[in-house]
PDB file of C-alpha atoms and ligand atoms in Angstrom:
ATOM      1  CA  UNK A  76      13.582  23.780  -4.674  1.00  0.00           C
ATOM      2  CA  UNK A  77      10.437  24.451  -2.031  1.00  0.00           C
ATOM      3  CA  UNK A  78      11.235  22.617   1.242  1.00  0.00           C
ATOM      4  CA  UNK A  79       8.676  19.666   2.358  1.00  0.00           C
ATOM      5  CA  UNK A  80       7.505  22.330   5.015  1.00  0.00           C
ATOM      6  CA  UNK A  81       6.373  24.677   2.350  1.00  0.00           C
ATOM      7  CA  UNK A  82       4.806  21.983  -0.103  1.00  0.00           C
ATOM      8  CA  UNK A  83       2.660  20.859   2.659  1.00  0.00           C
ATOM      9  CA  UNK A  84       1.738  24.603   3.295  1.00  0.00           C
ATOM     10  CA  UNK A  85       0.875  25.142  -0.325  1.00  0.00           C
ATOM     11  CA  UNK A  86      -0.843  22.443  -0.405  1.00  0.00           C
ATOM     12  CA  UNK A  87      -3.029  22.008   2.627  1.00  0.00           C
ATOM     13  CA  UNK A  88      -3.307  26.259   2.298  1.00  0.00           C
ATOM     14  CA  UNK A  89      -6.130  25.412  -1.262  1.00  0.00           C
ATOM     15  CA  UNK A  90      -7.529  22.258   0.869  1.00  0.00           C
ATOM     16  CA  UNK A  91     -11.171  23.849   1.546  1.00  0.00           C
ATOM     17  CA  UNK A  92     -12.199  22.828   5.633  1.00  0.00           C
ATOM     18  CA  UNK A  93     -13.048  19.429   5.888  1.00  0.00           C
ATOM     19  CA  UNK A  94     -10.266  17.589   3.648  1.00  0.00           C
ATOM     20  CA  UNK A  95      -7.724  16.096   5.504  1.00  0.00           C
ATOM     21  CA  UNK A  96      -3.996  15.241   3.595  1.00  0.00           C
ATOM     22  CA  UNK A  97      -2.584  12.125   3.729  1.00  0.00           C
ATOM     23  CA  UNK A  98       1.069  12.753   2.580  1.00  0.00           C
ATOM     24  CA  UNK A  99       2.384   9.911   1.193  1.00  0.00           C
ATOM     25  CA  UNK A 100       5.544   9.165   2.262  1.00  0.00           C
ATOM     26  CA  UNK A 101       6.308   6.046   0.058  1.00  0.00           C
ATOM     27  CA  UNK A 102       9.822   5.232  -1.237  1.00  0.00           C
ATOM     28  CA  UNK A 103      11.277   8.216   0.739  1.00  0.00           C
ATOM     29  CA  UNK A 104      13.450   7.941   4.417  1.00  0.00           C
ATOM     30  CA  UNK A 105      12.493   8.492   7.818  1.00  0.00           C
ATOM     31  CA  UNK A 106      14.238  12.294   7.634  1.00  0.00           C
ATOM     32  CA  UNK A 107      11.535  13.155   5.155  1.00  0.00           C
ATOM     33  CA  UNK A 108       8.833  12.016   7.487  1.00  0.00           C
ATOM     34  CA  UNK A 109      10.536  13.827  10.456  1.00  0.00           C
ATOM     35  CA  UNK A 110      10.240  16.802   8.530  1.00  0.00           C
ATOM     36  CA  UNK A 111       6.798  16.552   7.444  1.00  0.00           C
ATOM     37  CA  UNK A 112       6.087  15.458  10.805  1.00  0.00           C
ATOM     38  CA  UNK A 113       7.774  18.706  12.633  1.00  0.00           C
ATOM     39  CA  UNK A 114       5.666  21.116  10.227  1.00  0.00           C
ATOM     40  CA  UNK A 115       2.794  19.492  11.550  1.00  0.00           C
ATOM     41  CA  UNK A 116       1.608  16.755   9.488  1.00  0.00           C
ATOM     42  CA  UNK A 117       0.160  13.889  11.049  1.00  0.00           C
ATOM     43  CA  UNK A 118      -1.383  11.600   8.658  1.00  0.00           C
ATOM     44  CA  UNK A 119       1.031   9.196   6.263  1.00  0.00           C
ATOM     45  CA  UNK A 120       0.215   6.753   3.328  1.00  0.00           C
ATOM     46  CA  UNK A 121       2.733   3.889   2.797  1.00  0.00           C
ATOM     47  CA  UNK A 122       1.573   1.512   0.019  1.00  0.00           C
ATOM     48  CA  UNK A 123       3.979  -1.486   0.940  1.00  0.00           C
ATOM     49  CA  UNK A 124       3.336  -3.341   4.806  1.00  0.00           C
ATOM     50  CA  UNK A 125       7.515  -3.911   5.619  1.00  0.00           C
ATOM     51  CA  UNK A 126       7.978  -0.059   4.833  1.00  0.00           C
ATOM     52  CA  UNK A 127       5.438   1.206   6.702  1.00  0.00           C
ATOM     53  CA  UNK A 128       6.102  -1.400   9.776  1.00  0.00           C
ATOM     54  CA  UNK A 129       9.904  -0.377   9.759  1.00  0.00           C
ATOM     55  CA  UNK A 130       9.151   3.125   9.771  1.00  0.00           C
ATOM     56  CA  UNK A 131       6.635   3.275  12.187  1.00  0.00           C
ATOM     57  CA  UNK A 132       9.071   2.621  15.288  1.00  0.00           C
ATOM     58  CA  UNK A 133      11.159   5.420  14.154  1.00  0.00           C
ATOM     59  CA  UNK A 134       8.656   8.300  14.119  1.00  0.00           C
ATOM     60  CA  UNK A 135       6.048   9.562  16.701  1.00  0.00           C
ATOM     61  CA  UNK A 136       2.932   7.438  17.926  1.00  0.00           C
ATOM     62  CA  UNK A 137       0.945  10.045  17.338  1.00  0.00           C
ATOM     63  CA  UNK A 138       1.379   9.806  13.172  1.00  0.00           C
ATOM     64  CA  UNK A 139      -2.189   8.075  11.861  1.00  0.00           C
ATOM     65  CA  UNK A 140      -0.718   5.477   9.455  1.00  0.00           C
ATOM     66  CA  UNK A 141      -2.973   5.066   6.013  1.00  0.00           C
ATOM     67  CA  UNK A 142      -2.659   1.854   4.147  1.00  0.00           C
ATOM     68  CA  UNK A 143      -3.286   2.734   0.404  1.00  0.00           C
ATOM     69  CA  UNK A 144      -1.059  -0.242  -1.153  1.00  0.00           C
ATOM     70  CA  UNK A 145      -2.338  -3.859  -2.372  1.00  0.00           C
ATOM     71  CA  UNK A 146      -2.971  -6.327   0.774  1.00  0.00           C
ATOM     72  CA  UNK A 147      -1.495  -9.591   0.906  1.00  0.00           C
ATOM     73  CA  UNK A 148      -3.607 -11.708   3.019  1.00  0.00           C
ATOM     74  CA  UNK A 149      -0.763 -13.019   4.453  1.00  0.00           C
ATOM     75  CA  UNK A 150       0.792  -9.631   5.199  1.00  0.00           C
ATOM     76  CA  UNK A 151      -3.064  -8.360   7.020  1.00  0.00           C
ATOM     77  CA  UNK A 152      -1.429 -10.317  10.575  1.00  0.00           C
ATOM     78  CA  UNK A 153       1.757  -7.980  10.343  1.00  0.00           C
ATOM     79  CA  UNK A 154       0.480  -4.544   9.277  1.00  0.00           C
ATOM     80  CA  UNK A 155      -2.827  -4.788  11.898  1.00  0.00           C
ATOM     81  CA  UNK A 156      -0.407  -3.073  15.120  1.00  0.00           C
ATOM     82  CA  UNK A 157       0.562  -0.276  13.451  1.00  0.00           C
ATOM     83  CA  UNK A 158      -2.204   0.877  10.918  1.00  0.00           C
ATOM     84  CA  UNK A 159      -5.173   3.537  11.570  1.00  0.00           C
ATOM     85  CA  UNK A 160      -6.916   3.050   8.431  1.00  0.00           C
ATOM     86  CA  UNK A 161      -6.708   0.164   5.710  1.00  0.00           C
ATOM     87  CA  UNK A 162      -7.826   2.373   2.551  1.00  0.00           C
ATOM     88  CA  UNK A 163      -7.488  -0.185   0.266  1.00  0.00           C
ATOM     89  CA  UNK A 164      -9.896  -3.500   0.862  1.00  0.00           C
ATOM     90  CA  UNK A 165     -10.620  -4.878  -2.427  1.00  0.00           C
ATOM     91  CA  UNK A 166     -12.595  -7.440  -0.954  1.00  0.00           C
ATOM     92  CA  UNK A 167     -14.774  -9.475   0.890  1.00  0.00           C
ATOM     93  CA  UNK A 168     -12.483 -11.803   2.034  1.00  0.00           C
ATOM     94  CA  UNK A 169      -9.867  -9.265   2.877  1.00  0.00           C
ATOM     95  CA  UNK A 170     -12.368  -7.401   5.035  1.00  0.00           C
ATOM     96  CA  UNK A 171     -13.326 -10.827   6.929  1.00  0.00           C
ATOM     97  CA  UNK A 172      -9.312 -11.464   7.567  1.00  0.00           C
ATOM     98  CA  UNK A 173      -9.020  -7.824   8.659  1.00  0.00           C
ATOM     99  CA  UNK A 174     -11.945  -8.460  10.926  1.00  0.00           C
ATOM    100  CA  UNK A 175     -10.253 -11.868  12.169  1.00  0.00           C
ATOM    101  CA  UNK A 176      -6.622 -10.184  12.738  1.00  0.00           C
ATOM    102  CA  UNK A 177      -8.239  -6.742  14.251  1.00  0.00           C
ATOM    103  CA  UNK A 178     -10.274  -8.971  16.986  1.00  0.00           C
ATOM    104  CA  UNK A 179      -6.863 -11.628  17.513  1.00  0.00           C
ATOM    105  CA  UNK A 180      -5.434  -8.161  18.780  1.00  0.00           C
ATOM    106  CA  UNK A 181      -8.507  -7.091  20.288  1.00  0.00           C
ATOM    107  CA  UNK A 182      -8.801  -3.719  18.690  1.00  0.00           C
ATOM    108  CA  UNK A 183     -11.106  -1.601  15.876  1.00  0.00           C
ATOM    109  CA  UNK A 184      -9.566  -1.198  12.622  1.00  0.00           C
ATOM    110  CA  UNK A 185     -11.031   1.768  10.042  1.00  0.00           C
ATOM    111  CA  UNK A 186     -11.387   0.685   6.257  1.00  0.00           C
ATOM    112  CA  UNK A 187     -12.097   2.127   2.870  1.00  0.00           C
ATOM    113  CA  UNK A 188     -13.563   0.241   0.324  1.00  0.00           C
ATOM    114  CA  UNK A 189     -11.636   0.844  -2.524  1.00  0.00           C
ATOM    115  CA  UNK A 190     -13.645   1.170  -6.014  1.00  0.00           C
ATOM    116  CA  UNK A 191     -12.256   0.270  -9.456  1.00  0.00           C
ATOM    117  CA  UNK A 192     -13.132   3.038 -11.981  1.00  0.00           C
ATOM    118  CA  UNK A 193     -10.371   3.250 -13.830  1.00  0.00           C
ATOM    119  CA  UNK A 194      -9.103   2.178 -17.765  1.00  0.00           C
ATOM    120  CA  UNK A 195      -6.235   0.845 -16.553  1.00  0.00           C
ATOM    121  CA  UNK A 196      -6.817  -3.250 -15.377  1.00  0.00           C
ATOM    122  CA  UNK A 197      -3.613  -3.223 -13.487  1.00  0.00           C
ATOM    123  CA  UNK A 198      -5.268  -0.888 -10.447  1.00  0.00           C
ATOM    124  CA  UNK A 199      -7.265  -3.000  -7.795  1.00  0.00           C
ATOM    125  CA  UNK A 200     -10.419  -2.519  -6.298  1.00  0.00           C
ATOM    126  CA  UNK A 201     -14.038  -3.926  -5.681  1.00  0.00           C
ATOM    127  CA  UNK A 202     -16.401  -3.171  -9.339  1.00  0.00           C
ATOM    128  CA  UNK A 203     -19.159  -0.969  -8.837  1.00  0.00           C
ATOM    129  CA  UNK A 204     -21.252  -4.281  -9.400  1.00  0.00           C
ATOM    130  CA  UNK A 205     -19.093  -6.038  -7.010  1.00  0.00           C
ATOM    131  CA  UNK A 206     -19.518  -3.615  -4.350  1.00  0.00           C
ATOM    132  CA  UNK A 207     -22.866  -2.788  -4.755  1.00  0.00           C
ATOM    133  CA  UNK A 208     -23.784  -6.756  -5.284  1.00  0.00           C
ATOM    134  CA  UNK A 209     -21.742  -6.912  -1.523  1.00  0.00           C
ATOM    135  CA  UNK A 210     -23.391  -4.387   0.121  1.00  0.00           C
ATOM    136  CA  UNK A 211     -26.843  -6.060  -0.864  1.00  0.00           C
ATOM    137  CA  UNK A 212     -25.909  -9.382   0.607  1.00  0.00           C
ATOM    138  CA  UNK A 213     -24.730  -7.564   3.666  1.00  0.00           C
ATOM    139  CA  UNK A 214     -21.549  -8.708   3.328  1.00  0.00           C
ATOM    140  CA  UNK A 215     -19.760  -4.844   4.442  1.00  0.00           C
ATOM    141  CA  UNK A 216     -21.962  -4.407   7.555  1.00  0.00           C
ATOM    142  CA  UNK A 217     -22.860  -7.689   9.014  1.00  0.00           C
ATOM    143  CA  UNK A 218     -20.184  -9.674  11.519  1.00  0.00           C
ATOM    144  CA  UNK A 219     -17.654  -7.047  11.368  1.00  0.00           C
ATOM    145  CA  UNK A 220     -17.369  -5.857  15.088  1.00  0.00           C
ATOM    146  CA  UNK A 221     -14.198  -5.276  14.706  1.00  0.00           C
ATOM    147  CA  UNK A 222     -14.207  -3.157  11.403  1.00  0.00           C
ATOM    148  CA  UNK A 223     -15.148   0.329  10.637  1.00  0.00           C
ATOM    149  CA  UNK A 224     -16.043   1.357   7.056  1.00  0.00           C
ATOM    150  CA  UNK A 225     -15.613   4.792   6.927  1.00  0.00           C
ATOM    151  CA  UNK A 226     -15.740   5.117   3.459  1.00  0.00           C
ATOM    152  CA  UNK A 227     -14.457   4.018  -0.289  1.00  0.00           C
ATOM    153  CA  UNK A 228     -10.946   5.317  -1.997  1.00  0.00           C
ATOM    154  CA  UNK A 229     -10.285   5.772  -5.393  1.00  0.00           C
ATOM    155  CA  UNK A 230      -7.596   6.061  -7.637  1.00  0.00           C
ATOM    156  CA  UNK A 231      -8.555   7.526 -11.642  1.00  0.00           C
ATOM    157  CA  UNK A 232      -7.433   7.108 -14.975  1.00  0.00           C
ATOM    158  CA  UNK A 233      -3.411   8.186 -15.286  1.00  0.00           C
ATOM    159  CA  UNK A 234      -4.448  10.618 -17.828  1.00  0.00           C
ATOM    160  CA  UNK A 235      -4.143  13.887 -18.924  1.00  0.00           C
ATOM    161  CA  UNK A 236      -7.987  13.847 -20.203  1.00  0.00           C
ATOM    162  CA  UNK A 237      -9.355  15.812 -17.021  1.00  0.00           C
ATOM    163  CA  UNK A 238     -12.760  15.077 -18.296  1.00  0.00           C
ATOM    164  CA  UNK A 239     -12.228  11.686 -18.692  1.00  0.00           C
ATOM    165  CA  UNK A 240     -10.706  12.007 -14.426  1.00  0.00           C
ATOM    166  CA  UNK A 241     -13.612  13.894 -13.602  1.00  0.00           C
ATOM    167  CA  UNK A 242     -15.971  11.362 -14.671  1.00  0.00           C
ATOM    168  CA  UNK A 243     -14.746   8.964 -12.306  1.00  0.00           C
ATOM    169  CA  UNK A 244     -14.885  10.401  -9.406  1.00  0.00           C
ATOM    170  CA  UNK A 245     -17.876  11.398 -10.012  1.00  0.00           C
ATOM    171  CA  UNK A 246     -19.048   7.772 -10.386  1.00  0.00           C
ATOM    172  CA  UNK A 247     -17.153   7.247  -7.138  1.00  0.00           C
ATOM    173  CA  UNK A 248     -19.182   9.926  -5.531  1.00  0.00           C
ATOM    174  CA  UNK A 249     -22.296   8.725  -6.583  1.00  0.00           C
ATOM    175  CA  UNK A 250     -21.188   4.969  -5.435  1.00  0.00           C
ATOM    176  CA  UNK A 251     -20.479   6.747  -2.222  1.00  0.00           C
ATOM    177  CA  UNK A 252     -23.751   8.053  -1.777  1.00  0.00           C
ATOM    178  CA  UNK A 253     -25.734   4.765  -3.021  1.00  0.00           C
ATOM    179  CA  UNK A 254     -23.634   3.068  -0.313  1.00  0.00           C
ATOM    180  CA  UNK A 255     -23.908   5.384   2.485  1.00  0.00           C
ATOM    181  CA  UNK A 256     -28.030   5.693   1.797  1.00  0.00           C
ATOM    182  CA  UNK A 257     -28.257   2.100   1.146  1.00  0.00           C
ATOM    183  CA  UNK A 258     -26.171  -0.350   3.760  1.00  0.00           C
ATOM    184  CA  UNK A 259     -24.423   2.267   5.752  1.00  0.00           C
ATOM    185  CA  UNK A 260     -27.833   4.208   6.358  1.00  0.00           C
ATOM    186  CA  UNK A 261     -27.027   3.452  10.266  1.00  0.00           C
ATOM    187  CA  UNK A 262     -23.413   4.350  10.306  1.00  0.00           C
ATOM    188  CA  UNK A 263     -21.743   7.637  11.947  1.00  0.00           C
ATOM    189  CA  UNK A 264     -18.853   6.284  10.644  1.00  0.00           C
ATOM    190  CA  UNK A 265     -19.459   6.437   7.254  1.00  0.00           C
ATOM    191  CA  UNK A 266     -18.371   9.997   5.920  1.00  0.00           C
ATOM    192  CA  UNK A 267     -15.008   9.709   3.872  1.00  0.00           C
ATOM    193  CA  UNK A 268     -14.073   9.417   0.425  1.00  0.00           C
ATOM    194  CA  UNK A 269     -10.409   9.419  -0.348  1.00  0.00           C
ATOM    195  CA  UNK A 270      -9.748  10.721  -4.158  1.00  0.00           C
ATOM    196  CA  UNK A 271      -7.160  12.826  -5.674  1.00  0.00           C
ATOM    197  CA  UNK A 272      -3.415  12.521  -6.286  1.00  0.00           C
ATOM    198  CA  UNK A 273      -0.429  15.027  -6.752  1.00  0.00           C
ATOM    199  CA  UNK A 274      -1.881  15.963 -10.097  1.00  0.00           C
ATOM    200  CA  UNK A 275      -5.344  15.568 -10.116  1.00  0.00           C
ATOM    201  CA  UNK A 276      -6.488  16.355  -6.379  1.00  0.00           C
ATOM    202  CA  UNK A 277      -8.205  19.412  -7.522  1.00  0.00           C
ATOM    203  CA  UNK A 278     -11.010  17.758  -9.537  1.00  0.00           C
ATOM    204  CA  UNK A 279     -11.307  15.172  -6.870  1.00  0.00           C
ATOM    205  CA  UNK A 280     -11.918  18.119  -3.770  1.00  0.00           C
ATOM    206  CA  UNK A 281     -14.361  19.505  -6.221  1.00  0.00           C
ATOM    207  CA  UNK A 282     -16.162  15.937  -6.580  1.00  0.00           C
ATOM    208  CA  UNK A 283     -16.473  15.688  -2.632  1.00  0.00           C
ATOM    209  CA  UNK A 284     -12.915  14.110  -1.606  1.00  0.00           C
ATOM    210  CA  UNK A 285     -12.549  14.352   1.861  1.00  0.00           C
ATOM    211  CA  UNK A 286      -9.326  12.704   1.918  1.00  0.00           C
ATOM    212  CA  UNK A 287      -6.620  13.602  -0.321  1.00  0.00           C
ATOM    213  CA  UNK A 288      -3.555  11.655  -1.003  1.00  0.00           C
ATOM    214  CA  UNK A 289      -0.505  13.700  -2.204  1.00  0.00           C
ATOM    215  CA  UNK A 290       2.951  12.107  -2.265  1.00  0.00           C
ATOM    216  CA  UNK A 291       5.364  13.871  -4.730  1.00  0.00           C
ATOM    217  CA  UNK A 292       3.914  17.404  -4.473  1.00  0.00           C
ATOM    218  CA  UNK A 293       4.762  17.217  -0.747  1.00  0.00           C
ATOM    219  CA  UNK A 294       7.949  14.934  -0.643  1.00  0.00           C
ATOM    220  CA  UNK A 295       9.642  15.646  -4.535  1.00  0.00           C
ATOM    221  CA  UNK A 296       9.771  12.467  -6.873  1.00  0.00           C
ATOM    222  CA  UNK A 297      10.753   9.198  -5.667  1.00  0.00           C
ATOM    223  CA  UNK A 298      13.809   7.167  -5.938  1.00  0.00           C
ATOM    224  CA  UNK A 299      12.632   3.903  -6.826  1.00  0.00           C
TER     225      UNK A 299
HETATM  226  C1  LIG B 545       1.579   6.757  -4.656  1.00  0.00           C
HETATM  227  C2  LIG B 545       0.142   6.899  -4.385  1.00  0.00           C
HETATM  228  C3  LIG B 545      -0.439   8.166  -4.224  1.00  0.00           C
HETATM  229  C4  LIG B 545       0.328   9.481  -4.350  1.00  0.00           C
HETATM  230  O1  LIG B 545       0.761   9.695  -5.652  1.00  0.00           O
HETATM  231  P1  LIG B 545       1.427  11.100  -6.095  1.00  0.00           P
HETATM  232  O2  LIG B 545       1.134  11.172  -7.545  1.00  0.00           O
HETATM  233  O3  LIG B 545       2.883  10.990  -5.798  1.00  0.00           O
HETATM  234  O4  LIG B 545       0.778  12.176  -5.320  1.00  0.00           O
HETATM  235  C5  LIG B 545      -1.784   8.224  -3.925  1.00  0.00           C
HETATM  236  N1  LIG B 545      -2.542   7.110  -3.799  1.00  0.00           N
HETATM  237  C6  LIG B 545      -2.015   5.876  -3.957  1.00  0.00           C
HETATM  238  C7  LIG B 545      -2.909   4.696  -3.799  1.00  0.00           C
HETATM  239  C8  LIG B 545      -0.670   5.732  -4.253  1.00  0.00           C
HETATM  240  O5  LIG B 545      -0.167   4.493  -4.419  1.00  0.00           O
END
């Protein structure tokens, strides 16, 4: 079996410039992380707040921690010390309480947006109507000193229809660029979209992913 150091060189060897990895380290120990970390990855995904706060400690403070799970409101409070970017807001009450706990601490937080395209109803995420219905009211740029959308994230259909993959992130491009030319006109912050899993990142680089999120081609299956 390929060692973590040579997944993440496989992998981040087809990245074209300009897409970052986010290796997602969910569900597997700190020595993992280490590893990754010593071949020269800096940029983690955790999807649960206690695992990615009890990890954090153990591992360099240089490691850019991504959010990608389901927030809790209640949770927002605990995970707002350690995390670089939330990539999951679902909502416009998550984004005020992210503004709320980001200036309590007095610092900037980055956020995604994260879009629902896909069949399944179990995934999370703001509609396209939601979002662009939010973005009208000026709910994602006003009062938010403390917040920086950077972007949206995106998860597809768990399918083996590639067409059916591709034409979601394709609607999450396009949201992308309705949102950035619409609301975010003003914002140099605005540049990221973060599609594409272990088995579909290919299609989503090809639909303008900047940000990649690859867990078990990097760190094996997990042991749930
Ligand atoms: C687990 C997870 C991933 C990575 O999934 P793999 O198929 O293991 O690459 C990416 N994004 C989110 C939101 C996840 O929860």
């Amino acid at each position: 079996m390929a060692s973590i150091k040579e997944n993440l060189e496989h992998v981040t060897a087809q990245l074209p410039k300009g897409v970052q990895l986010v290796a997602v380290s969910k569900f597997h120990p700190v020595e993992e992380l280490r590893e990754a970390y010593d071949a020269g990855q800096r940029l983690f995904g955790e999807n649960r707040v206690q695992e990615l706060v009890a990890k954090a400690p153990q591992l360099p403070e240089n490691i850019r921690w991504h959010f990608i799970g389901h927030l809790q409101k209640n949770k927002v409070r605990m995970l707002m010390p350690h995390v670089s970017v939330i990539e999951s807001v679902d909502s416009v009450k998550l984004l005020q309480l992210i503004e709320k706990e980001a200036s309590r601490i007095d610092r900037t937080v980055e956020v995604l947006l994260q879009l629902h395209v896909a069949q399944e109803e179990t995934k999370s995420g703001f509609s396209i109507d939601e979002v662009l219905e939010a973005a009208e009211a000026g709910e994602l740029t006003e009062n938010l000193p403390h917040v920086r959308v950077c972007g949206v994230m995106a998860m597809a259909s768990l399918t083996d229809d590639m067409e059916q993959v591709a034409r979601e992130f394709d609607l999450v491009r396009r949201t992308y660029c309705t949102l950035k030319d619409g609301c975010f006109d003003e914002s140099p912050y605005f540049n990221h979209l973060s599609m594409g899993m272990s088995d579909d990142w290919p299609v989503a680089v090809k639909y303008g992913a900047t940000l990649v999120r690859i867990g078990t081609a990097v760190f094996g299956p997990r042991k749930y």
